[in-house]
Structures are given as C-alpha cells and as structure tokens.
Amino acid sequence: MAMMSHLRAILQASPCKTLEKVPDSEVHACKALQPLHLHLKSRNQVLHPLWEKVDLAPAGEHQSPINIRWRDSLRSWLTAAHHLFCLHVWNNGYSFLVEFEDSADKSVIEGGPLEHNYRLKQFHFHWGAIDAWGSEHTVDSKCYPAELHLVHWNAVKFENFEDAALEENGLAVIGVFLKLGKHHQELQKLVNILPSIKHKDTLAEFGSFDPSCLMPTCPDYWTYSGSLTTPPLSESVTWIIKKQPVEVDHDQLEQFRTLLFTSEGEKEKRMVDNFRPLQPLMNRTVRSSFRHDYVLNIQAKPKLPTSQVTP
Ligand SMILES: [Zn+2]
C-alpha cells in the first residue's frame, strides 16, 4: 500500500521511462551547435536521485521528455476550453500540484491530435536550481528555466484518472515553457501560497484559480506521442507543447526553489532540478500546428511564381 500511494503521488506529480543518458553521439552533435548546448550538457549532469538508476521500467520507444527539433514537425490543430476552478495545492515531494475536481467535464481540451475530450486533473511545474535549465522538454536543444504541465485525462475511454494514466491515449498533457521576463501577476497568487506547503506531504486550500491565465496567447504548439516523466513512466500521454513561453520573473522562480523535497523533521533538501533527463525520439514524429517559416527563411530559396506556390 505504501508503495502504491508513493507511486500514485509520483504519478500525480507529473506526466513522464528508462533512464538512458543522452547518447554520446547526441552530445557530439550538440557540440557542433551553440553555447545553449553547454546548458543542455550541464542540465544533463544534474540528475535528480530518481534518475540515477536505469532499471525503473522496461525500455520503451515512446518516452518523454524529448528535444523537439523544429524542422521535423508537421501540421495539426487543437482547440482548448478552460472554464474552471481548483481544490487545493500540495507538495508531493517532487513538485507542487494544483488539483481540480474532475467528476464532470468542467475544464476540457479537445481537437487537434485528440480524438476525445480530456478533463483537467491537475497542473504542476518542473524547474532548475538556476535559470539556465529546468524545463523537461527542450526546443532545438534550448532549455527554459521551468515548464508547466497541465494534466488531462480521457474521461470518454476511462473511468478515472488512475486507469487513464496507465493506458494508451489515456492522458493529454499541455506543456508550457516559462522564461525569464516580466512579473506574472496571476502566477503570483500561486507563488504566495508556497510557504504554506514548503514540506513534502503538506496541503493548502486554494479557492478558485483559472489555469487558462497561465497559457500563452499564441495558439501554436507541437505534439507527439510520449510518456509520463515520473514512474511508472507509462506511454499514455499525447503531449501538446506550446511554442510560445510565458514570462515570469526571477523572484517567482526563486520562490519555487524555497520548496523542499523533504518532510518536516528531515534534513532539508531544496526542491530543484525536478525534471527527467531527455529521452531518445526513436521512431516518432513531432507535428506542429504552424508553418515553418523559420526553416523556409534559412533555406533562402528563390521565390516561385504565384501559380506554383506550395501549401
Ligand atoms: Zn510534469
């Protein structure tokens, strides 16, 4: 039982398998690129204890997080609707979770890569000890200082979140990168409550909070088939990663870093670097909801006559 509840706590902590380090070949490929890769390399040397053992689960081919290569993506669409409001916020010893009442379709996402409606269950964050890294996913090897995960489950196919989390097409997780910039007023409401959940297994009531205030205005996103990024690492997640980051200020991220992995009375260990190392893309395709002007620009091809314009 203790093990099950521990597993469930981690499961709820975040969507996210085996702990393969980035292969040497990828590290070499990184060196050919930019200083950003220095961050990526350093990031991969900061392993949470959870990721120090490689035998957590059998190897799979659809693991998360991954590095998104902009040029690989294809097109697709998503519509999202959030109307809603939260139950409580708690420290599960790996992140802090804002949980929602999910007995009805109060906040759902649909469309794009999703065949069904998915209900919001909880959201949480991953962040670094410093601002140079912290996100789980990376884009063209760029790390962000933090990443928000809004975890939704397929209430059409499954009875409850716990069942959905273990099965294919069970979950849809929206990932939003956080970058350093201006103060985020709505996020501050959440930041203000963090001192009351400093220790592992502490919980605070949180009243109403509409998570759509944490979403970027730009609708563009990437999507791919992946996994939970915490044990049991089930390959149950349709990932939807927003292209545009949201801005937060340094002090807000510093407040995240005052939380503890540890319970009251234990030797204090700061809650930082709570992300899983990157996983290989394997035989998967990342699709995007937008055109690849970035790629078109660098190709610098001569313009075609209008009658030959390609889609
Ligand atoms: Zn997560």
Tab-separated table of C-alpha atoms in Angstrom, residues 36-204:
chain	number	residue	atom	x	y	z
A	36	LEU	CA	22.935	26.712	-25.490
A	37	HIS	CA	24.216	23.204	-25.704
A	38	LEU	CA	26.546	23.902	-22.858
A	39	HIS	CA	23.412	24.447	-20.811
A	40	LEU	CA	21.914	21.264	-22.138
A	41	LYS	CA	25.064	19.380	-21.274
A	42	SER	CA	25.153	20.849	-17.770
A	43	ARG	CA	21.458	20.155	-17.362
A	44	ASN	CA	22.047	16.502	-18.154
A	45	GLN	CA	24.695	16.323	-15.443
A	46	VAL	CA	22.177	17.481	-12.833
A	47	LEU	CA	20.361	14.242	-12.136
A	48	HIS	CA	17.565	14.005	-9.632
A	49	PRO	CA	18.140	10.867	-7.476
A	50	LEU	CA	15.062	9.363	-9.097
A	51	TRP	CA	17.014	9.161	-12.347
A	52	GLU	CA	20.278	7.708	-11.061
A	53	LYS	CA	19.107	4.122	-11.550
A	54	VAL	CA	18.437	2.854	-15.047
A	55	ASP	CA	16.154	-0.083	-14.237
A	56	LEU	CA	12.990	1.718	-13.234
A	57	ALA	CA	10.898	0.296	-16.035
A	58	PRO	CA	11.381	-1.822	-19.137
A	59	ALA	CA	12.712	0.143	-22.097
A	60	GLY	CA	10.075	1.681	-24.353
A	61	GLU	CA	10.169	3.600	-27.564
A	62	HIS	CA	7.783	6.400	-26.686
A	63	GLN	CA	9.400	8.044	-23.696
A	64	SER	CA	9.310	11.667	-22.560
A	65	PRO	CA	10.633	14.274	-22.347
A	66	ILE	CA	12.341	14.803	-25.708
A	67	ASN	CA	14.226	17.502	-27.557
A	68	ILE	CA	11.885	18.986	-30.171
A	69	ARG	CA	13.609	19.689	-33.467
A	70	TRP	CA	11.696	22.486	-35.068
A	71	ARG	CA	12.357	21.320	-38.622
A	72	ASP	CA	10.874	17.830	-38.046
A	73	SER	CA	7.378	18.883	-37.282
A	74	LEU	CA	4.218	18.562	-39.373
A	75	ARG	CA	0.851	20.297	-39.073
A	76	SER	CA	-2.186	19.702	-36.887
A	77	TRP	CA	-4.727	21.709	-34.824
A	78	LEU	CA	-6.098	21.985	-31.332
A	79	THR	CA	-8.897	23.846	-29.619
A	80	ALA	CA	-8.865	24.271	-25.869
A	81	ALA	CA	-11.542	25.333	-23.413
A	82	HIS	CA	-10.924	26.016	-19.746
A	83	HIS	CA	-13.787	27.085	-17.504
A	84	LEU	CA	-12.848	26.193	-14.101
A	85	PHE	CA	-11.601	26.100	-10.571
A	86	CYS	CA	-9.382	24.418	-8.145
A	87	LEU	CA	-9.454	22.317	-4.991
A	88	HIS	CA	-6.109	22.571	-3.301
A	89	VAL	CA	-2.382	22.748	-3.804
A	90	TRP	CA	0.072	20.272	-2.312
A	91	ASN	CA	3.733	19.347	-2.135
A	92	ASN	CA	4.103	15.705	-3.187
A	93	GLY	CA	7.858	15.582	-2.597
A	94	TYR	CA	8.784	16.077	-6.278
A	95	SER	CA	6.780	19.126	-7.360
A	96	PHE	CA	3.754	21.084	-6.182
A	97	LEU	CA	0.399	20.165	-7.660
A	98	VAL	CA	-2.713	22.251	-8.100
A	99	GLU	CA	-5.557	19.743	-8.222
A	100	PHE	CA	-9.061	20.132	-9.596
A	101	GLU	CA	-12.409	18.498	-9.057
A	102	ASP	CA	-12.727	16.197	-12.091
A	103	SER	CA	-16.009	14.331	-11.647
A	104	ALA	CA	-17.524	16.220	-14.605
A	105	ASP	CA	-16.335	17.944	-17.762
A	106	LYS	CA	-15.693	21.296	-16.080
A	107	SER	CA	-12.464	22.017	-17.907
A	108	VAL	CA	-11.742	20.079	-21.061
A	109	ILE	CA	-9.500	20.183	-24.098
A	110	GLU	CA	-10.421	18.698	-27.439
A	111	GLY	CA	-9.471	18.718	-31.131
A	112	GLY	CA	-6.014	18.852	-32.662
A	113	PRO	CA	-4.361	15.480	-32.125
A	114	LEU	CA	-7.059	14.350	-29.669
A	115	GLU	CA	-9.907	12.021	-30.620
A	116	HIS	CA	-11.831	12.577	-27.403
A	117	ASN	CA	-12.393	15.240	-24.766
A	118	TYR	CA	-9.835	15.260	-21.966
A	119	ARG	CA	-10.592	16.594	-18.464
A	120	LEU	CA	-8.179	18.651	-16.412
A	121	LYS	CA	-6.933	16.784	-13.328
A	122	GLN	CA	-4.007	18.835	-12.083
A	123	PHE	CA	-1.147	21.069	-13.068
A	124	HIS	CA	2.399	21.269	-11.743
A	125	PHE	CA	5.813	22.586	-12.692
A	126	HIS	CA	9.385	21.390	-13.228
A	127	TRP	CA	12.270	23.807	-12.646
A	128	GLY	CA	16.029	24.088	-12.254
A	129	ALA	CA	18.379	25.094	-9.436
A	130	ILE	CA	19.400	28.017	-11.642
A	131	ASP	CA	17.753	29.837	-14.517
A	132	ALA	CA	19.912	28.161	-17.199
A	133	TRP	CA	17.816	24.983	-17.178
A	134	GLY	CA	14.737	23.422	-15.612
A	135	SER	CA	12.315	22.539	-18.412
A	136	GLU	CA	11.761	18.870	-19.248
A	137	HIS	CA	11.382	19.358	-22.992
A	138	THR	CA	13.849	21.388	-24.989
A	139	VAL	CA	13.416	23.035	-28.401
A	140	ASP	CA	16.339	22.783	-30.794
A	141	SER	CA	18.306	21.975	-27.619
A	142	LYS	CA	17.245	25.208	-25.909
A	143	CYS	CA	16.374	24.772	-22.229
A	144	TYR	CA	13.919	27.021	-20.422
A	145	PRO	CA	14.151	27.684	-16.676
A	146	ALA	CA	10.830	25.928	-15.966
A	147	GLU	CA	7.953	24.057	-17.590
A	148	LEU	CA	4.283	23.908	-16.648
A	149	HIS	CA	2.321	20.674	-17.213
A	150	LEU	CA	-1.479	20.719	-17.356
A	151	VAL	CA	-2.530	17.085	-16.993
A	152	HIS	CA	-5.823	15.989	-18.608
A	153	TRP	CA	-7.359	12.506	-18.781
A	154	ASN	CA	-9.628	10.782	-21.263
A	155	ALA	CA	-12.950	10.534	-19.467
A	156	VAL	CA	-14.635	9.034	-22.557
A	157	LYS	CA	-12.500	5.869	-22.584
A	158	PHE	CA	-11.668	5.575	-18.886
A	159	GLU	CA	-13.419	5.545	-15.515
A	160	ASN	CA	-10.855	7.566	-13.626
A	161	PHE	CA	-7.523	9.341	-13.844
A	162	GLU	CA	-5.564	6.448	-12.315
A	163	ASP	CA	-6.712	3.983	-15.004
A	164	ALA	CA	-6.221	6.502	-17.808
A	165	ALA	CA	-2.662	7.287	-16.698
A	166	LEU	CA	-1.548	3.730	-17.449
A	167	GLU	CA	-3.084	3.225	-20.905
A	168	GLU	CA	-2.511	4.419	-24.457
A	169	ASN	CA	-4.439	7.619	-25.238
A	170	GLY	CA	-5.228	7.950	-21.560
A	171	LEU	CA	-3.697	11.376	-20.946
A	172	ALA	CA	-3.176	14.648	-22.770
A	173	VAL	CA	-0.656	16.990	-21.190
A	174	ILE	CA	-0.191	20.590	-22.240
A	175	GLY	CA	3.361	21.767	-21.661
A	176	VAL	CA	4.116	25.477	-21.349
A	177	PHE	CA	7.654	26.806	-21.089
A	178	LEU	CA	8.402	29.546	-18.574
A	179	LYS	CA	11.026	32.095	-19.473
A	180	LEU	CA	12.546	34.962	-17.542
A	181	GLY	CA	10.836	38.273	-18.160
A	182	LYS	CA	8.152	40.373	-16.561
A	183	HIS	CA	6.356	39.562	-13.322
A	184	HIS	CA	3.390	37.183	-13.844
A	185	GLN	CA	0.572	38.581	-11.756
A	186	GLU	CA	-1.754	35.577	-11.844
A	187	LEU	CA	1.060	33.129	-11.109
A	188	GLN	CA	1.892	35.250	-8.060
A	189	LYS	CA	-1.383	34.132	-6.394
A	190	LEU	CA	0.007	30.626	-6.510
A	191	VAL	CA	3.515	31.684	-5.507
A	192	ASN	CA	2.060	33.387	-2.410
A	193	ILE	CA	0.735	30.094	-1.109
A	194	LEU	CA	4.007	28.178	-1.497
A	195	PRO	CA	5.370	28.992	2.005
A	196	SER	CA	2.420	27.055	3.471
A	197	ILE	CA	3.351	23.887	1.540
A	198	LYS	CA	7.104	24.077	1.984
A	199	HIS	CA	7.471	20.476	3.225
A	200	LYS	CA	6.646	17.227	1.468
A	201	ASP	CA	3.072	15.997	2.014
A	202	THR	CA	1.688	19.374	3.065
A	203	LEU	CA	-1.504	20.684	1.510
A	204	ALA	CA	-3.295	24.034	1.390
